[in-house]
């Protein structure tokens, strides 16, 4: 059986897993299942990246040794996947002893390697530059915003850093990398990302500092007689090697065959923010080490939540497991794959999730399954009916089976290209066609009339519809493994859906006379408002249950006061006024939000504020508050907010505490 080796990024353990991590991993699991269905021996590697300065700092802030900190957060990642229906074959932690062996094995090759220009690939040198602590990388001028040398990814100032380090002669690999991208246009996907990388490499490459002496939390570089300083490996060299060590590279005997069978990877999935490490550094390291290159690196986009990137600092983090607990992990998987074009940024909203659940899963697929299976139960004693071979087998019946065949073909060509949304569209066209077919042929009316002819046509219709349902269910299995398994069993098919091949799906139709299972709704309709409220509550409960050591949001003490100074004129641009709360109420479906009416002397403003967990609405009426009055209006949950309430943000949960005055102050007074 040919192999298909795919990887997710190794997730950084500086925070607990959120929906973004789940997205990458759900996609990887879907690909793994799909490749198995295509007849491949699919192998998924995932894991955690646990070294580097950020982790050293996070552990210190949590008051614990780094290893203990890593153990706790890595366990959160490991335990995240099962409830989401994700199966993996290997989970590598970069603090595993086997990983250290892998890194040292790679290092032994790099330390001896010659770069394409004939010089040693590794050398000692001094380096200074603007370093982003969060990216753990030195930044070029083009990657910094002035003033303040701000990292464009993290929106925080970089630090000037100088070190005497070991360097990798990346500059000598420019031509080889460009030749690779040229020779294999599919090496980096999607194309827009490929073009960015090509442009970056064309612009010239700087040698890469691959060791650090300023931190201890990493894998020690073996010392040499000429260099006895204590270096640890640069975290990216360390982490990238996890794709090798996770399948046995550098291990004694027993584990090795896995590496020999699986490497090179067939597909490596990464987030777009870490593409450069995977599409530039990684192939260069592998070239230097004389190891084969992966076949493809695919960079997916970001999940945006209410239009902005989910991040700790914005406090807009969603978690996947609590969503799955309320609405089913399959529904979440389906939504992410159908709604977000893979490779691009996409908006996630709980409202859209519930809407799609009700329209696509409850209405279209769920209804089709329960209609067809209920009629077979009622009219044919729970047995797959014999389709009539006679005149009643009309063009309309045959057409459905043709559509099923076409849908399967389109689905395969889309999934092969990782175009999951389009592949699912094809399956939904089939589902819609069958639902329409049932409405037009009215099998219930045929059953009522019940002549011999009606009866045989009824059998044909129900067989045809059940057969189309079988095809749709099989195609959807990689995306929704749990619920399709239920429909599969209700169809009375004895074989294991997770072991189904595309060949079986095409060539093994339902057997007439087989008994179908007990009909139960797989996607019950969900009341929208109530479900949204439950989704919100589940998020909050999950945030509270996280161990304090893996902060859900950066605690204020970790956030240094901005280094950048502003002019008084800049400050005066912010128009802050004293106001009095006239009315306050909860915003429906949003447990954090209050809608306030605030009197600022000249007018009464409507403001939506995220303080509902800290303040009961009735406790606010009559209270003086401070608002930012000249903020652009924006909509929260469809309600326009004209200004912002000023509050301190306290503790790990960023609890809001309103600003108040000891003396009485008239409404509308300006703060300056
Ligand atoms: Zn950064």
XYZ file of C-alpha atoms and ligand atoms in Angstrom:
673
model
C 0.000 0.000 0.000
C 1.531 3.391 -0.904
C 2.090 5.724 2.055
C 0.849 9.254 2.601
C 2.733 11.081 5.349
C 1.290 14.347 6.525
C 2.081 16.717 9.378
C 0.474 19.555 11.292
C 2.705 22.252 12.732
C 4.134 21.345 16.117
C 2.100 23.641 18.313
C 3.859 26.073 20.571
C 2.994 25.468 24.213
C 2.920 29.118 25.258
C -0.859 28.893 25.647
C -3.672 26.375 25.728
C -5.029 25.110 22.380
C -7.723 27.237 20.734
C -9.958 27.012 17.701
C -7.119 27.943 15.336
C -5.074 24.914 16.419
C -8.156 22.729 16.173
C -8.787 24.002 12.633
C -5.356 22.903 11.344
C -5.626 19.574 13.073
C -9.212 18.863 11.951
C -8.185 19.533 8.370
C -5.219 17.199 8.803
C -7.479 14.489 10.225
C -9.880 14.915 7.303
C -7.000 14.542 4.842
C -5.752 11.471 6.696
C -9.190 9.846 6.497
C -9.615 10.860 2.868
C -6.236 9.431 1.867
C -7.105 6.164 3.593
C -10.308 6.107 1.578
C -8.191 6.569 -1.565
C -6.245 3.479 -0.593
C -3.198 5.080 0.979
C -1.489 4.103 4.188
C -1.976 7.566 5.677
C 0.109 8.628 8.650
C -0.478 11.856 10.596
C 2.193 13.378 12.799
C 1.362 16.183 15.200
C 2.909 17.373 18.441
C 4.178 20.265 20.478
C 7.086 22.678 20.192
C 8.289 23.282 23.742
C 11.622 25.099 23.758
C 12.732 28.687 23.467
C 12.628 31.975 25.212
C 8.847 32.390 25.239
C 8.422 29.139 27.095
C 11.231 29.960 29.498
C 9.467 33.231 30.260
C 5.967 31.784 30.443
C 7.131 29.112 32.884
C 8.848 31.743 34.999
C 5.714 33.868 35.042
C 3.750 30.802 36.116
C 6.333 30.151 38.826
C 7.186 26.655 37.703
C 10.094 24.778 36.166
C 9.884 24.856 32.350
C 9.566 21.091 32.012
C 6.612 20.955 34.369
C 5.002 23.871 32.563
C 5.501 22.110 29.208
C 4.101 18.847 30.557
C 0.898 20.579 31.582
C 0.301 22.472 28.362
C 1.390 19.595 26.109
C -1.180 17.414 27.875
C -3.862 19.986 27.021
C -2.929 19.656 23.349
C -2.788 15.882 23.409
C -6.170 15.620 25.078
C -7.755 18.160 22.768
C -7.955 15.931 19.707
C -9.966 12.876 20.714
C -13.188 14.780 21.556
C -12.916 16.448 18.144
C -12.842 13.127 16.322
C -9.186 13.567 15.399
C -6.942 10.523 15.099
C -3.181 10.822 14.784
C -0.409 8.276 14.428
C 2.425 10.014 16.220
C 2.644 12.854 18.725
C 6.125 14.278 19.135
C 7.121 16.606 21.961
C 10.336 18.509 21.408
C 11.251 17.802 25.032
C 11.159 14.034 24.350
C 14.533 12.305 24.611
C 13.913 10.736 21.198
C 13.567 14.224 19.722
C 16.911 15.293 21.189
C 18.484 12.274 19.488
C 16.893 13.352 16.203
C 18.218 16.905 16.517
C 21.724 15.683 17.318
C 21.649 13.319 14.349
C 20.662 16.167 12.037
C 23.272 18.407 13.630
C 25.997 15.842 13.029
C 25.211 16.093 9.303
C 24.873 19.894 9.232
C 28.134 20.449 11.107
C 29.971 18.512 8.373
C 28.015 19.914 5.446
C 29.299 22.159 2.675
C 27.033 24.873 1.334
C 26.546 25.119 -2.469
C 29.307 27.783 -2.557
C 31.809 25.251 -1.198
C 32.113 26.837 2.236
C 31.062 25.102 5.464
C 27.301 25.302 5.954
C 27.822 26.098 9.644
C 30.173 28.768 10.991
C 30.675 30.945 14.072
C 29.902 34.616 13.902
C 28.554 37.669 15.648
C 25.132 38.935 14.913
C 22.992 41.857 15.963
C 19.492 42.735 14.904
C 15.924 43.541 15.840
C 14.548 40.397 17.405
C 10.874 39.616 18.005
C 10.609 37.552 21.167
C 7.255 36.117 20.166
C 8.277 35.114 16.616
C 11.722 34.152 17.958
C 13.281 35.581 14.843
C 15.405 38.525 13.745
C 13.386 40.911 11.605
C 14.346 42.657 8.372
C 13.566 46.335 7.938
C 10.671 45.347 5.699
C 9.185 43.334 8.540
C 9.234 46.172 11.049
C 6.933 49.124 11.440
C 8.474 52.418 12.428
C 8.677 54.084 14.812
C 9.462 51.585 17.513
C 10.659 48.593 15.425
C 7.289 46.942 15.867
C 6.776 43.328 14.739
C 4.004 43.292 12.145
C 2.766 39.903 13.291
C 2.629 40.610 16.995
C 2.223 44.376 17.065
C 4.882 44.727 19.719
C 8.342 46.307 19.726
C 11.306 44.111 18.844
C 14.464 44.116 20.966
C 17.981 44.902 19.688
C 19.900 41.696 20.303
C 23.553 40.815 19.769
C 24.993 37.356 20.107
C 28.056 35.347 19.186
C 26.394 32.366 17.618
C 26.558 29.494 15.243
C 25.281 30.425 11.818
C 23.734 28.498 9.000
C 24.910 29.754 5.611
C 21.387 30.315 4.317
C 22.582 33.024 1.882
C 24.340 30.345 -0.174
C 21.055 28.477 -0.725
C 19.226 31.236 -2.596
C 19.770 29.744 -6.047
C 19.019 26.192 -4.960
C 15.769 27.295 -3.319
C 14.655 29.343 -6.318
C 15.432 26.366 -8.547
C 13.300 24.172 -6.289
C 10.314 26.556 -6.457
C 10.758 26.783 -10.214
C 11.084 23.050 -10.788
C 8.150 22.183 -8.559
C 5.492 24.899 -8.636
C 3.348 22.858 -6.220
C 6.030 22.738 -3.539
C 4.459 25.778 -1.877
C 0.708 26.237 -1.998
C -1.495 28.163 -2.395
C -0.016 30.120 -5.265
C -0.299 33.565 -3.648
C 1.816 32.318 -0.753
C 4.270 30.728 -3.158
C 4.708 34.061 -4.904
C 5.421 35.783 -1.582
C 8.085 33.263 -0.693
C 9.697 33.462 -4.135
C 9.825 37.252 -3.868
C 11.322 37.025 -0.392
C 14.067 34.628 -1.500
C 14.774 36.662 -4.671
C 15.373 39.655 -2.429
C 18.401 37.853 -0.989
C 18.820 35.699 2.108
C 20.786 36.464 5.221
C 22.618 33.760 7.092
C 20.628 32.395 9.954
C 21.736 32.364 13.548
C 20.917 28.847 14.689
C 22.144 28.794 18.266
C 21.520 30.914 21.334
C 23.718 31.568 24.311
C 21.284 33.912 26.042
C 18.782 31.239 27.030
C 19.033 27.815 28.577
C 15.676 26.248 27.705
C 16.616 24.289 24.624
C 18.633 21.369 23.360
C 22.348 21.966 24.093
C 24.617 22.172 21.060
C 27.496 19.679 21.469
C 30.583 21.632 22.511
C 33.788 21.561 20.520
C 37.380 22.297 21.598
C 37.197 25.666 19.771
C 33.851 26.662 21.231
C 33.060 25.829 24.824
C 30.287 28.399 25.252
C 26.917 26.962 26.214
C 24.749 27.190 23.132
C 21.281 25.773 22.734
C 19.741 25.186 19.317
C 17.599 27.926 17.835
C 14.012 26.926 18.501
C 13.058 26.668 14.817
C 15.916 24.345 13.930
C 14.862 22.304 16.941
C 11.131 22.304 16.162
C 11.380 21.589 12.422
C 13.458 18.512 13.194
C 10.392 17.169 15.032
C 8.947 16.148 11.649
C 11.869 13.711 11.396
C 12.306 12.616 14.998
C 8.553 12.000 15.290
C 8.865 9.122 12.832
C 12.085 7.648 14.148
C 14.899 9.707 12.601
C 18.101 9.447 14.610
C 16.774 6.582 16.703
C 18.513 3.301 17.315
C 17.220 0.379 15.207
C 13.617 -0.389 16.020
C 12.109 3.051 15.326
C 14.145 3.690 12.163
C 12.095 1.771 9.588
C 9.185 4.170 10.129
C 11.404 7.034 9.026
C 12.662 5.119 6.029
C 9.131 4.204 5.012
C 7.507 7.600 5.613
C 10.026 10.326 4.806
C 9.821 12.535 2.781
C 6.479 13.983 3.875
C 3.774 14.089 1.222
C 2.126 17.154 2.716
C 3.045 19.562 5.500
C 0.274 21.855 6.693
C 1.263 25.148 8.284
C -0.328 28.454 9.209
C 0.618 31.266 6.852
C 2.526 33.105 9.600
C 5.064 30.273 9.820
C 5.358 29.567 6.105
C 8.804 31.120 5.748
C 10.307 28.739 8.273
C 8.837 25.792 6.406
C 9.326 26.917 2.824
C 12.765 28.550 3.130
C 14.708 27.418 6.210
C 13.395 23.869 6.292
C 14.255 22.829 2.723
C 17.646 24.542 3.080
C 18.409 22.565 6.260
C 17.347 19.364 4.543
C 19.442 20.113 1.450
C 22.469 20.758 3.653
C 21.870 17.528 5.557
C 21.439 15.593 2.312
C 17.911 14.490 3.191
C 14.976 14.349 0.740
C 12.621 17.340 0.675
C 8.898 17.165 1.493
C 6.613 17.026 -1.534
C 4.425 19.974 -0.569
C 4.011 22.701 2.012
C 0.505 24.111 2.249
C -0.130 27.345 4.150
C -3.646 27.899 5.397
C -5.101 31.224 6.453
C -6.284 32.578 9.755
C -9.633 32.092 11.370
C -10.929 35.534 12.034
C -13.385 35.992 14.829
C -15.647 38.988 14.509
C -13.319 40.183 11.726
C -10.041 40.076 13.635
C -7.349 37.483 14.249
C -7.872 35.418 17.359
C -5.125 36.246 19.795
C -4.349 36.289 23.450
C -3.815 40.004 23.505
C -7.178 40.734 21.876
C -8.900 38.392 24.318
C -11.086 36.946 21.553
C -10.032 33.337 21.846
C -12.529 30.583 21.139
C -12.008 26.941 22.025
C -13.106 24.018 19.926
C -14.016 21.341 22.452
C -16.733 23.351 24.217
C -18.243 24.163 20.801
C -18.229 20.455 19.984
C -19.846 19.664 23.335
C -22.849 21.823 22.465
C -23.286 21.308 18.726
C -21.192 18.199 17.975
C -17.579 18.108 16.813
C -18.730 16.949 13.374
C -20.813 20.070 12.875
C -17.803 22.232 13.719
C -15.566 20.244 11.363
C -18.145 20.506 8.593
C -18.589 24.232 9.103
C -14.868 25.017 9.019
C -14.264 22.952 5.885
C -17.328 24.159 4.016
C -17.336 27.802 4.994
C -13.658 28.748 4.924
C -11.834 28.432 1.602
C -8.792 26.420 2.626
C -5.711 28.575 2.212
C -7.466 31.887 2.799
C -8.476 33.789 5.913
C -12.047 33.119 6.901
C -14.545 34.524 9.322
C -15.788 32.371 12.101
C -18.929 33.219 13.981
C -21.056 31.145 16.286
C -24.193 32.502 14.636
C -23.088 31.356 11.189
C -22.194 27.986 12.678
C -25.674 27.473 14.120
C -27.340 28.708 10.914
C -25.363 26.317 8.762
C -26.009 23.474 11.154
C -29.744 24.034 10.854
C -29.844 24.582 7.098
C -27.274 22.077 5.815
C -27.157 19.372 8.448
C -30.587 19.361 10.103
C -32.632 20.384 7.046
C -30.819 18.958 4.037
C -28.851 15.909 5.129
C -30.678 15.013 8.345
C -34.112 15.292 6.751
C -33.088 13.266 3.737
C -31.807 10.445 5.920
C -34.813 10.333 8.198
C -37.337 10.644 5.336
C -35.848 7.844 3.259
C -35.210 5.514 6.169
C -38.617 6.144 7.725
C -40.398 5.346 4.455
C -38.379 2.155 4.014
C -39.306 1.197 7.559
C -42.972 1.977 7.027
C -43.559 0.667 3.502
C -41.055 -2.178 3.226
C -40.785 -3.646 6.733
C -37.339 -2.122 7.311
C -35.849 -3.869 4.292
C -33.987 -2.285 1.385
C -36.625 -2.599 -1.363
C -36.098 -4.293 -4.733
C -35.848 -1.661 -7.463
C -38.137 -2.471 -10.345
C -36.364 -3.451 -13.516
C -39.575 -2.782 -15.455
C -40.915 0.218 -17.323
C -41.363 2.228 -14.125
C -37.595 2.672 -13.848
C -37.723 6.105 -15.415
C -35.124 8.577 -16.634
C -35.781 10.543 -13.473
C -34.651 7.612 -11.327
C -31.568 6.980 -13.417
C -30.688 10.663 -13.315
C -30.224 10.534 -9.519
C -27.665 7.762 -9.775
C -25.842 9.730 -12.462
C -25.755 12.794 -10.240
C -24.373 10.637 -7.424
C -21.603 9.395 -9.681
C -20.759 12.902 -10.853
C -20.796 14.230 -7.299
C -18.325 11.545 -6.247
C -16.005 12.367 -9.140
C -16.113 16.105 -8.436
C -15.618 15.532 -4.721
C -12.489 13.473 -5.393
C -10.933 15.996 -7.722
C -11.653 18.821 -5.238
C -10.382 16.949 -2.176
C -7.243 15.972 -4.101
C -6.585 19.702 -4.500
C -7.548 20.427 -0.853
C -10.572 22.380 -2.066
C -12.819 21.039 0.643
C -15.582 23.624 0.305
C -16.065 22.889 -3.394
C -15.968 19.137 -2.739
C -18.692 19.501 -0.129
C -20.702 21.683 -2.528
C -20.750 18.718 -4.910
C -22.123 16.426 -2.200
C -24.753 19.008 -1.291
C -25.868 19.242 -4.901
C -26.530 15.524 -4.713
C -28.426 15.856 -1.434
C -30.525 18.695 -2.865
C -31.245 16.672 -6.016
C -32.486 13.701 -3.995
C -34.670 15.870 -1.779
C -36.164 17.424 -4.908
C -36.636 13.976 -6.459
C -38.645 12.877 -3.441
C -40.831 15.969 -3.582
C -41.486 15.450 -7.300
C -42.104 11.700 -7.277
C -44.188 11.787 -4.067
C -43.454 8.268 -2.867
C -45.978 8.687 -0.025
C -48.753 9.167 -2.599
C -47.653 6.024 -4.447
C -47.776 4.126 -1.167
C -51.310 5.334 -0.538
C -52.611 4.334 -3.967
C -50.802 1.040 -3.706
C -51.475 -0.573 -7.113
C -48.922 -3.115 -8.304
C -47.298 -0.494 -10.556
C -47.246 2.127 -7.820
C -45.690 -0.324 -5.467
C -42.866 -1.219 -7.847
C -42.179 2.429 -8.642
C -42.160 3.188 -4.925
C -39.523 0.480 -4.449
C -37.390 2.001 -7.207
C -37.641 5.494 -5.762
C -36.753 4.461 -2.235
C -33.935 2.227 -3.380
C -32.558 5.026 -5.568
C -32.800 7.604 -2.771
C -31.209 5.268 -0.217
C -28.418 4.456 -2.644
C -27.731 8.185 -3.194
C -27.778 8.655 0.579
C -25.215 5.849 0.892
C -22.895 7.605 -1.564
C -23.291 10.991 0.152
C -22.664 9.419 3.564
C -19.491 7.695 2.384
C -18.141 10.885 0.817
C -18.828 12.858 3.982
C -17.161 10.345 6.281
C -13.694 12.001 6.292
C -15.302 15.291 7.331
C -17.921 13.997 9.799
C -16.703 10.592 10.941
C -19.059 10.205 13.873
C -22.435 11.217 12.459
C -21.887 9.558 9.081
C -21.157 6.349 11.008
C -24.623 6.632 12.533
C -26.335 7.098 9.168
C -24.272 4.215 7.767
C -25.545 1.885 10.479
C -29.106 3.125 10.007
C -28.749 2.209 6.336
C -28.072 -1.297 7.590
C -24.575 -1.561 6.090
C -22.531 -4.002 8.132
C -19.056 -2.895 7.044
C -17.010 -0.359 9.004
C -17.381 3.081 7.446
C -13.907 4.179 8.568
C -12.426 1.332 6.488
C -14.449 2.159 3.372
C -12.474 2.706 0.169
C -13.596 4.916 -2.695
C -13.656 1.760 -4.775
C -16.101 0.063 -2.398
C -18.183 3.189 -2.327
C -18.472 3.147 -6.111
C -18.844 -0.561 -6.656
C -20.763 -1.932 -3.700
C -24.376 -0.729 -3.851
C -26.958 -1.428 -1.163
C -28.070 -5.017 -1.081
C -31.786 -5.431 -1.595
C -33.490 -7.255 1.219
C -30.928 -6.119 3.830
C -32.485 -4.950 7.056
C -31.946 -1.295 7.918
C -31.251 -0.060 11.445
C -33.453 1.827 13.869
C -34.150 5.319 12.532
C -32.956 8.077 14.836
C -32.375 11.747 14.054
C -28.649 12.417 13.598
C -28.872 16.222 13.370
C -31.828 17.417 15.453
C -32.793 21.018 14.739
C -31.352 23.490 17.249
C -33.183 26.574 18.539
C -30.907 29.430 17.523
C -30.914 31.817 20.480
C -30.813 29.091 23.078
C -27.975 27.314 21.297
C -25.970 30.530 21.002
C -26.389 31.142 24.709
C -25.247 27.597 25.459
C -22.233 28.015 23.180
C -21.267 31.196 25.042
C -21.674 29.585 28.433
C -19.582 26.605 27.356
C -16.760 28.962 26.262
C -16.784 30.729 29.581
C -16.870 27.528 31.596
C -13.938 26.206 29.610
C -11.912 29.405 30.116
C -12.451 29.092 33.875
C -11.393 25.456 33.901
C -8.010 26.034 32.254
C -5.080 25.634 34.605
C -3.845 29.032 35.730
C -0.402 28.143 34.387
C -1.603 28.150 30.819
C -3.163 31.571 30.811
C -6.057 32.005 28.421
C -5.133 35.634 28.093
C -1.870 37.349 28.903
C -1.982 38.595 32.458
C -1.450 42.329 32.789
C 1.803 41.904 34.721
C 3.249 40.252 31.613
C 2.334 43.194 29.451
C 5.005 45.842 29.799
C 4.025 49.471 29.403
C 4.524 50.455 25.780
C 8.082 51.599 25.087
C 6.881 54.020 22.482
C 6.264 57.575 23.759
C 3.633 59.845 22.240
C 3.217 63.606 22.074
C 0.607 65.410 24.162
C -1.172 66.251 20.898
C -1.553 62.562 20.212
C -3.102 62.038 23.618
C -5.465 64.972 23.144
C -6.869 63.307 20.056
C -8.627 60.952 22.457
C -11.749 62.707 23.713
C -12.638 61.187 27.086
C -15.774 62.367 28.841
C -17.615 61.795 32.070
C -21.033 60.266 31.567
C -23.895 58.925 33.621
C -25.530 55.590 32.907
C -29.249 56.114 32.227
C -30.169 52.587 31.216
C -28.435 49.233 31.048
C -29.492 45.817 29.773
C -27.945 42.543 28.741
C -27.373 41.907 25.040
C -29.311 38.828 23.992
C -27.140 35.850 23.185
C -23.920 37.541 24.341
C -23.187 36.876 27.987
C -20.316 39.381 28.149
C -22.074 42.368 26.635
C -24.241 45.111 28.103
C -26.095 47.766 26.117
C -25.818 51.073 27.942
C -27.338 54.490 27.454
C -24.883 57.065 28.727
C -25.689 60.753 29.244
C -22.632 62.889 28.376
C -24.323 66.241 28.928
C -24.860 67.195 25.302
C -26.416 63.886 24.251
C -27.247 60.349 25.323
C -24.997 57.729 23.729
C -25.693 54.066 23.104
C -22.616 52.042 24.026
C -22.073 48.294 24.007
C -19.540 47.211 26.636
C -18.011 43.846 27.498
C -18.602 44.180 31.234
C -21.673 41.997 31.796
C -19.758 39.387 33.755
C -18.436 41.922 36.230
C -21.449 44.242 36.581
C -25.168 43.555 36.846
C -27.021 46.001 34.579
C -29.219 47.332 37.410
C -26.134 48.172 39.521
C -24.912 50.589 36.853
C -27.901 52.873 36.443
C -27.066 56.300 37.891
C -23.348 55.539 38.026
C -20.709 57.905 36.639
C -18.398 56.394 34.065
C -15.659 57.540 31.702
C -16.149 57.038 27.997
C -14.033 57.592 24.901
C -16.423 59.856 23.010
C -14.740 60.230 19.617
C -14.304 56.583 18.752
C -15.653 55.507 15.366
C -19.025 53.809 15.844
C -18.927 50.031 15.469
C -21.451 47.233 15.584
C -21.375 44.513 18.214
C -23.965 41.767 17.805
C -25.730 44.022 15.373
C -26.036 46.872 17.886
C -24.240 50.115 17.132
C -21.825 51.194 19.835
C -21.022 54.916 19.928
C -17.994 55.114 22.142
C -16.171 52.958 24.628
C -16.348 52.599 28.387
C -12.962 52.967 30.084
C -12.083 50.205 32.532
C -8.991 48.685 34.088
C -8.253 45.140 33.086
C -7.410 43.055 36.134
C -6.098 39.573 36.760
C -5.636 36.610 34.474
C -9.244 36.787 33.310
C -8.924 40.494 32.395
C -11.816 41.334 34.688
C -13.022 44.850 33.862
C -13.103 47.421 36.688
C -14.822 50.701 35.838
C -13.165 54.061 36.360
C -15.061 56.210 38.882
C -14.679 59.502 40.742
C -14.543 60.208 44.454
C -16.079 63.697 44.012
C -19.151 64.576 42.035
C -18.349 65.512 38.434
C -20.820 66.985 35.919
C -21.754 64.921 32.858
C -19.690 65.780 29.789
C -16.561 66.957 31.691
C -13.472 66.184 29.632
C -10.526 64.184 30.979
C -7.088 65.553 30.154
Zn 6.512 38.786 16.180
